[in-house]
Tab-separated table of C-alpha atoms in Angstrom:
chain	number	residue	atom	x	y	z
A	1	MET	CA	-0.032	0.022	-0.124
A	2	TYR	CA	1.384	3.419	-1.050
A	3	ASP	CA	0.621	6.467	1.202
A	4	VAL	CA	0.511	8.741	-1.833
A	5	THR	CA	0.607	8.241	-5.553
A	6	ALA	CA	0.974	11.179	-7.928
A	7	LEU	CA	0.410	11.595	-11.680
A	8	GLY	CA	1.620	14.345	-13.892
A	9	GLU	CA	4.543	16.220	-15.185
A	10	ILE	CA	8.046	14.981	-14.556
A	11	LEU	CA	10.402	17.379	-16.104
A	12	ILE	CA	13.739	19.144	-15.942
A	13	ASP	CA	13.965	22.675	-14.511
A	14	PHE	CA	16.915	24.597	-15.952
A	15	THR	CA	17.655	27.190	-13.334
A	16	PRO	CA	20.165	30.071	-13.676
A	17	TYR	CA	23.656	29.345	-12.335
A	18	GLY	CA	25.658	32.460	-13.134
A	19	SER	CA	27.261	33.373	-16.403
A	20	SER	CA	30.081	32.013	-18.633
A	21	GLU	CA	33.373	33.728	-19.330
A	22	GLY	CA	31.692	35.174	-22.381
A	23	GLY	CA	28.913	36.616	-20.268
A	24	ARG	CA	26.155	34.291	-21.331
A	25	ALA	CA	23.712	32.673	-18.802
A	26	LEU	CA	24.597	29.253	-17.537
A	27	PHE	CA	21.769	26.906	-16.442
A	28	GLU	CA	21.725	24.132	-13.944
A	29	GLN	CA	19.890	20.767	-14.700
A	30	ASN	CA	17.406	20.225	-11.821
A	31	PRO	CA	14.976	17.277	-11.859
A	32	GLY	CA	11.430	18.475	-11.014
A	33	GLY	CA	7.931	18.859	-12.004
A	34	ALA	CA	5.275	19.559	-9.343
A	35	PRO	CA	4.097	15.958	-8.798
A	36	ALA	CA	7.675	14.662	-8.658
A	37	ASN	CA	8.628	17.385	-6.180
A	38	VAL	CA	5.581	16.531	-3.952
A	39	LEU	CA	6.687	12.833	-3.865
A	40	ALA	CA	10.304	13.624	-3.174
A	41	ALA	CA	9.072	15.753	-0.214
A	42	LEU	CA	6.807	12.908	1.085
A	43	GLN	CA	9.525	10.330	0.832
A	44	ASN	CA	11.899	12.577	2.832
A	45	LEU	CA	9.104	12.903	5.455
A	46	GLY	CA	8.760	9.169	5.841
A	47	GLN	CA	5.942	8.238	3.421
A	48	LYS	CA	5.842	5.459	0.812
A	49	THR	CA	5.031	6.777	-2.598
A	50	ALA	CA	4.664	6.030	-6.333
A	51	VAL	CA	4.624	7.995	-9.521
A	52	ILE	CA	2.588	7.628	-12.698
A	53	GLY	CA	3.741	9.632	-15.754
A	54	LYS	CA	5.904	9.673	-18.920
A	55	VAL	CA	9.318	10.914	-19.765
A	56	GLY	CA	11.388	10.639	-22.958
A	57	ASP	CA	14.042	8.054	-23.594
A	58	ASP	CA	16.757	10.616	-23.434
A	59	MET	CA	19.391	11.926	-20.946
A	60	HIS	CA	16.859	14.026	-19.071
A	61	GLY	CA	14.271	11.164	-18.778
A	62	LYS	CA	16.946	8.856	-17.482
A	63	LEU	CA	18.098	11.396	-14.894
A	64	LEU	CA	14.521	11.932	-13.662
A	65	LYS	CA	13.865	8.177	-13.315
A	66	GLU	CA	17.231	7.665	-11.504
A	67	THR	CA	16.516	10.680	-9.183
A	68	LEU	CA	13.180	9.488	-8.128
A	69	GLU	CA	14.367	5.992	-7.484
A	70	LYS	CA	17.280	7.347	-5.454
A	71	CYS	CA	14.565	9.187	-3.403
A	72	GLY	CA	12.736	5.935	-2.849
A	73	VAL	CA	9.813	6.737	-5.106
A	74	GLU	CA	8.248	3.696	-6.916
A	75	THR	CA	8.768	4.249	-10.595
A	76	LYS	CA	7.073	1.224	-12.116
A	77	GLY	CA	4.265	3.447	-13.354
A	78	MET	CA	6.669	5.674	-15.083
A	79	ILE	CA	6.775	5.309	-18.829
A	80	VAL	CA	9.883	5.884	-20.778
A	81	ASP	CA	8.872	6.654	-24.420
A	82	PRO	CA	11.351	6.839	-27.283
A	83	ASP	CA	8.838	8.828	-29.434
A	84	TYR	CA	8.759	11.975	-27.363
A	85	PHE	CA	11.364	14.167	-25.656
A	86	THR	CA	11.283	15.007	-21.977
A	87	THR	CA	9.618	18.264	-21.081
A	88	LEU	CA	12.104	21.088	-20.243
A	89	ALA	CA	11.302	24.272	-18.115
A	90	PHE	CA	13.708	27.176	-18.275
A	91	VAL	CA	13.480	29.227	-15.116
A	92	ALA	CA	14.436	32.906	-14.649
A	93	LEU	CA	15.072	33.953	-11.100
A	94	LYS	CA	14.789	37.460	-9.801
A	95	ASN	CA	14.904	38.099	-6.065
A	96	GLY	CA	14.132	34.435	-5.500
A	97	GLU	CA	10.969	34.551	-7.640
A	98	ARG	CA	10.523	32.656	-10.871
A	99	SER	CA	9.215	33.062	-14.363
A	100	PHE	CA	9.155	30.253	-16.947
A	101	SER	CA	9.775	29.294	-20.595
A	102	PHE	CA	8.874	25.693	-21.596
A	103	ALA	CA	10.030	23.276	-24.278
A	104	ARG	CA	6.880	21.186	-24.485
A	105	LYS	CA	5.482	20.952	-28.075
A	106	PRO	CA	4.684	18.210	-27.203
A	107	GLY	CA	6.559	17.075	-24.195
A	108	ALA	CA	6.507	13.412	-23.161
A	109	ASP	CA	4.374	14.291	-20.072
A	110	THR	CA	1.480	15.319	-22.226
A	111	GLN	CA	1.528	12.028	-24.057
A	112	LEU	CA	0.516	9.563	-21.236
A	113	ARG	CA	-2.408	7.392	-22.497
A	114	GLU	CA	-5.254	5.788	-20.450
A	115	ASP	CA	-3.950	2.345	-21.315
A	116	GLU	CA	-0.565	3.304	-19.891
A	117	VAL	CA	-1.921	4.108	-16.327
A	118	ASP	CA	-0.977	1.488	-13.813
A	119	THR	CA	-4.201	0.726	-12.186
A	120	GLU	CA	-2.642	-1.768	-9.699
A	121	ILE	CA	-0.780	1.200	-8.039
A	122	LEU	CA	-4.026	3.195	-7.914
A	123	LYS	CA	-5.999	0.306	-6.278
A	124	ASN	CA	-3.285	0.268	-3.559
A	125	THR	CA	-2.813	3.922	-2.558
A	126	ARG	CA	-4.349	5.942	0.323
A	127	ILE	CA	-4.097	9.308	-1.448
A	128	PHE	CA	-3.932	10.107	-5.270
A	129	HIS	CA	-2.543	13.444	-6.109
A	130	CYS	CA	-2.494	15.393	-9.390
A	131	GLY	CA	-2.101	18.994	-10.760
A	132	SER	CA	-3.499	20.748	-13.698
A	133	LEU	CA	-0.496	20.626	-16.125
A	134	SER	CA	-1.619	17.124	-17.193
A	135	LEU	CA	-4.989	18.639	-18.259
A	136	THR	CA	-3.443	20.924	-20.863
A	137	ASP	CA	-3.317	18.442	-23.717
A	138	GLU	CA	-4.680	15.112	-24.776
A	139	PRO	CA	-4.074	12.221	-24.231
A	140	ALA	CA	-2.828	13.134	-20.793
A	141	ARG	CA	-6.069	14.898	-19.894
A	142	SER	CA	-8.189	11.810	-20.543
A	143	ALA	CA	-5.470	9.664	-18.676
A	144	THR	CA	-5.671	11.977	-15.625
A	145	PHE	CA	-9.498	11.767	-15.291
A	146	TYR	CA	-9.295	7.960	-15.864
A	147	ALA	CA	-6.722	7.718	-12.982
A	148	ILE	CA	-8.862	9.930	-10.691
A	149	ARG	CA	-11.876	7.589	-11.269
A	150	CYS	CA	-9.785	4.526	-10.672
A	151	ALA	CA	-8.297	5.814	-7.438
A	152	LYS	CA	-11.680	7.127	-6.120
A	153	GLU	CA	-13.387	3.814	-6.818
A	154	ALA	CA	-10.534	2.240	-4.786
A	155	GLY	CA	-11.271	4.377	-1.850
A	156	ALA	CA	-8.415	6.808	-2.213
A	157	LEU	CA	-8.509	10.435	-1.150
A	158	ILE	CA	-8.118	12.721	-4.177
A	159	SER	CA	-5.683	15.551	-3.818
A	160	TYR	CA	-5.336	18.467	-6.264
A	161	ASP	CA	-2.930	21.336	-6.682
A	162	PRO	CA	-3.800	23.387	-9.876
A	163	ASN	CA	-0.466	25.058	-10.179
A	164	TYR	CA	-1.483	27.672	-12.919
A	165	ARG	CA	1.183	28.159	-15.555
A	166	ALA	CA	-0.320	30.682	-18.189
A	167	LEU	CA	2.259	29.846	-20.944
A	168	LEU	CA	0.916	26.325	-21.145
A	169	TRP	CA	-2.676	27.102	-21.914
A	170	SER	CA	-4.045	28.532	-25.169
A	171	SER	CA	-6.130	31.113	-23.130
A	172	ARG	CA	-7.057	32.043	-19.494
A	173	GLU	CA	-10.628	30.913	-20.282
A	174	GLU	CA	-9.496	27.385	-21.293
A	175	ALA	CA	-7.312	27.183	-18.249
A	176	LYS	CA	-10.261	28.242	-16.031
A	177	GLU	CA	-12.572	25.653	-17.616
A	178	GLN	CA	-10.187	22.735	-17.414
A	179	MET	CA	-8.624	23.502	-14.044
A	180	ARG	CA	-12.161	23.861	-12.422
A	181	SER	CA	-13.343	20.562	-14.043
A	182	VAL	CA	-11.428	18.393	-11.615
A	183	ILE	CA	-12.889	20.103	-8.431
A	184	PRO	CA	-16.057	17.858	-8.176
A	185	TYR	CA	-13.843	14.835	-7.619
A	186	VAL	CA	-11.482	16.445	-5.047
A	187	ASP	CA	-11.209	15.816	-1.173
A	188	ILE	CA	-8.134	17.827	-0.489
A	189	MET	CA	-7.065	20.945	-2.602
A	190	LYS	CA	-4.469	23.670	-2.549
A	191	ILE	CA	-4.416	26.976	-4.306
A	192	SER	CA	-2.166	30.036	-4.064
A	193	ASP	CA	-3.453	33.472	-3.162
A	194	GLU	CA	-2.802	34.331	-6.813
A	195	GLU	CA	-5.070	31.549	-8.109
A	196	THR	CA	-8.160	32.348	-6.014
A	197	GLU	CA	-10.270	34.212	-8.662
A	198	LEU	CA	-9.206	31.896	-11.407
A	199	LEU	CA	-10.301	28.693	-9.518
A	200	THR	CA	-13.364	30.055	-7.534
A	201	GLY	CA	-14.470	33.430	-8.923
A	202	VAL	CA	-13.664	35.288	-5.804
A	203	GLU	CA	-10.368	36.901	-4.721
A	204	SER	CA	-10.365	36.780	-0.933
A	205	PRO	CA	-8.420	33.669	0.285
A	206	GLU	CA	-10.960	33.119	3.044
A	207	ALA	CA	-13.813	33.360	0.680
A	208	ALA	CA	-12.132	31.253	-2.048
A	209	ALA	CA	-11.492	28.423	0.566
A	210	GLY	CA	-15.176	28.719	1.484
A	211	GLU	CA	-16.273	28.424	-2.064
A	212	LEU	CA	-14.276	25.234	-2.564
A	213	ILE	CA	-15.859	23.781	0.535
A	214	ARG	CA	-19.218	24.796	-0.884
A	215	GLN	CA	-18.387	22.777	-4.133
A	216	GLY	CA	-17.622	19.595	-2.129
A	217	VAL	CA	-14.009	19.822	-1.256
A	218	ALA	CA	-13.582	18.536	2.255
A	219	CYS	CA	-10.349	20.387	3.071
A	220	ALA	CA	-9.231	23.587	1.177
A	221	VAL	CA	-5.830	25.233	1.752
A	222	VAL	CA	-4.683	28.588	0.414
A	223	THR	CA	-1.059	29.459	0.545
A	224	LEU	CA	-0.340	33.125	1.329
A	225	GLY	CA	3.361	33.549	0.536
A	226	LYS	CA	5.297	35.110	3.476
A	227	ASP	CA	2.007	35.086	5.466
A	228	GLY	CA	1.946	31.257	5.553
A	229	ALA	CA	-1.274	29.507	4.679
A	230	LEU	CA	-4.901	29.016	5.773
A	231	LEU	CA	-6.724	25.639	5.935
A	232	ARG	CA	-10.537	25.472	5.945
A	233	THR	CA	-13.052	22.659	6.306
A	234	LYS	CA	-16.800	22.861	6.704
A	235	ASP	CA	-16.307	23.093	10.556
A	236	PHE	CA	-13.356	25.572	11.047
A	237	MET	CA	-10.687	27.707	9.515
A	238	VAL	CA	-7.142	28.148	10.773
A	239	GLN	CA	-4.063	30.227	9.591
A	240	ALA	CA	-0.484	30.077	10.580
A	241	LYS	CA	2.518	32.235	9.313
A	242	GLY	CA	5.827	30.755	8.637
A	243	ALA	CA	9.237	31.926	10.135
A	244	GLU	CA	11.343	34.451	8.194
A	245	ARG	CA	13.664	32.747	5.906
A	246	GLU	CA	16.697	33.679	3.701
A	247	VAL	CA	15.125	32.871	0.369
A	248	VAL	CA	17.608	31.337	-2.188
A	249	ASP	CA	15.172	29.680	-4.612
A	250	THR	CA	11.260	29.375	-4.411
A	251	THR	CA	11.364	26.364	-6.875
A	252	GLY	CA	9.305	23.602	-5.287
A	253	ALA	CA	8.197	25.774	-2.383
A	254	GLY	CA	4.427	25.094	-2.839
A	255	ASP	CA	5.118	21.388	-3.657
A	256	SER	CA	7.171	21.001	-0.560
A	257	PHE	CA	4.422	22.703	1.448
A	258	TRP	CA	1.846	20.323	-0.028
A	259	GLY	CA	4.080	17.334	0.578
A	260	GLY	CA	4.061	18.464	4.217
A	261	ILE	CA	0.307	18.587	4.353
A	262	LEU	CA	-0.289	15.208	2.644
A	263	SER	CA	2.449	13.580	4.900
A	264	ARG	CA	0.341	14.605	7.859
A	265	PHE	CA	-2.834	13.198	6.329
A	266	ALA	CA	-0.930	9.932	5.633
A	267	TYR	CA	0.759	9.786	9.031
A	268	TYR	CA	-2.436	10.188	11.021
A	269	ASN	CA	-4.551	8.243	8.443
A	270	VAL	CA	-7.289	10.869	8.971
A	271	LYS	CA	-10.084	11.753	6.557
A	272	PRO	CA	-10.273	15.398	5.765
A	273	GLY	CA	-13.864	15.592	7.055
A	274	ASP	CA	-12.777	14.213	10.383
A	275	LEU	CA	-9.914	16.692	10.823
A	276	THR	CA	-9.919	18.667	14.079
A	277	GLU	CA	-9.105	22.297	14.423
A	278	ALA	CA	-5.961	21.376	16.443
A	279	GLN	CA	-4.833	18.980	13.768
A	280	GLY	CA	-5.584	21.479	11.002
A	281	LEU	CA	-3.346	24.072	12.665
A	282	GLU	CA	-0.659	21.404	13.226
A	283	PHE	CA	-0.715	20.474	9.635
A	284	VAL	CA	-0.284	23.955	8.468
A	285	ARG	CA	2.571	24.675	10.844
A	286	PHE	CA	4.272	21.476	9.952
A	287	ALA	CA	3.891	22.365	6.158
A	288	ASN	CA	5.260	25.902	6.667
A	289	VAL	CA	8.343	24.597	8.128
A	290	VAL	CA	8.889	22.219	5.298
A	291	ALA	CA	8.454	24.946	2.706
A	292	GLY	CA	10.651	27.262	4.657
A	293	LEU	CA	13.489	24.794	4.776
A	294	CYS	CA	13.038	24.119	0.905
A	295	VAL	CA	13.355	27.815	-0.122
A	296	GLU	CA	16.731	28.109	1.737
A	297	LYS	CA	18.292	25.681	-0.909
A	298	ARG	CA	18.502	25.683	-4.671
A	299	GLY	CA	16.419	23.437	-6.918
A	300	GLY	CA	13.207	21.489	-6.310
A	301	ILE	CA	13.818	17.822	-5.482
A	302	PRO	CA	17.396	18.425	-4.098
A	303	ALA	CA	16.004	21.013	-1.680
A	304	MET	CA	13.325	18.809	0.044
A	305	PRO	CA	14.113	18.638	3.706
A	306	ALA	CA	14.265	15.462	5.754
A	307	LEU	CA	11.813	14.781	8.584
A	308	GLU	CA	14.493	15.295	11.201
A	309	GLU	CA	15.234	18.747	9.994
A	310	VAL	CA	11.524	19.586	10.166
A	311	MET	CA	11.005	18.175	13.585
A	312	LYS	CA	14.043	19.997	14.937
A	313	GLN	CA	12.635	23.347	13.836
A	314	LEU	CA	9.216	22.567	15.180
């Protein structure tokens, strides 16, 4: 039994690493992709995880598979396809904040088919997690909904982090339609304070979380940047602010935070509807520390903290 299985983009983040002697930008090859980052965080926090997705049969795909295996993530659901190239994301950093350019036309992650989804993994997982980047193109969109249905039928909790990337959608309206289409299936959901209007139609984080609850999400979390995060259920709402940090790189910050939240659900084996206010506050505080430690290092997967580091700071 896996604590968490994630489906979606597994890619390489090329992050700035100074300049060459000729003054041209140098980039560092960092394994990443939101679902992969979440799984790496969970493994470091003591959970058992598996990945479902697709990479190319190239140097980047091989590195991604090796990296996840080194983290302890089960990769038997990860397809290596010689017909497509591994998706690449080039990241620009300014004051620790990121902007993106993608090489994904198409990327291997968009080409996962329904018949390639490992249903045995989905039948043996407590939590199934996905984002919205697998919804941008077919056949990955249909494969994502197929996996959600399989996991839900097997009794898994459904976790969703939309992770909006404007460049990967043909329009904001298409993004809004597709990203919202998953919400009726979701038990646990995270959005950022920049995504509230896009996903719910209201801007206030508190109101946005309430709207998600109204639509059937049992536990809604809104991240608030330096102000931490709030967590809401039908019974209560809590908010906790993280500690001041020396920010080196925000890559994977939201993913590490969500890995922290999911790790607590898995550790306590609690349903979101049964969550107490004290547990909700504990979950957010724990996840804030995970994310805080992550932004103090470079990269996504390499920056995920170990459970011992988190507990020491708590």
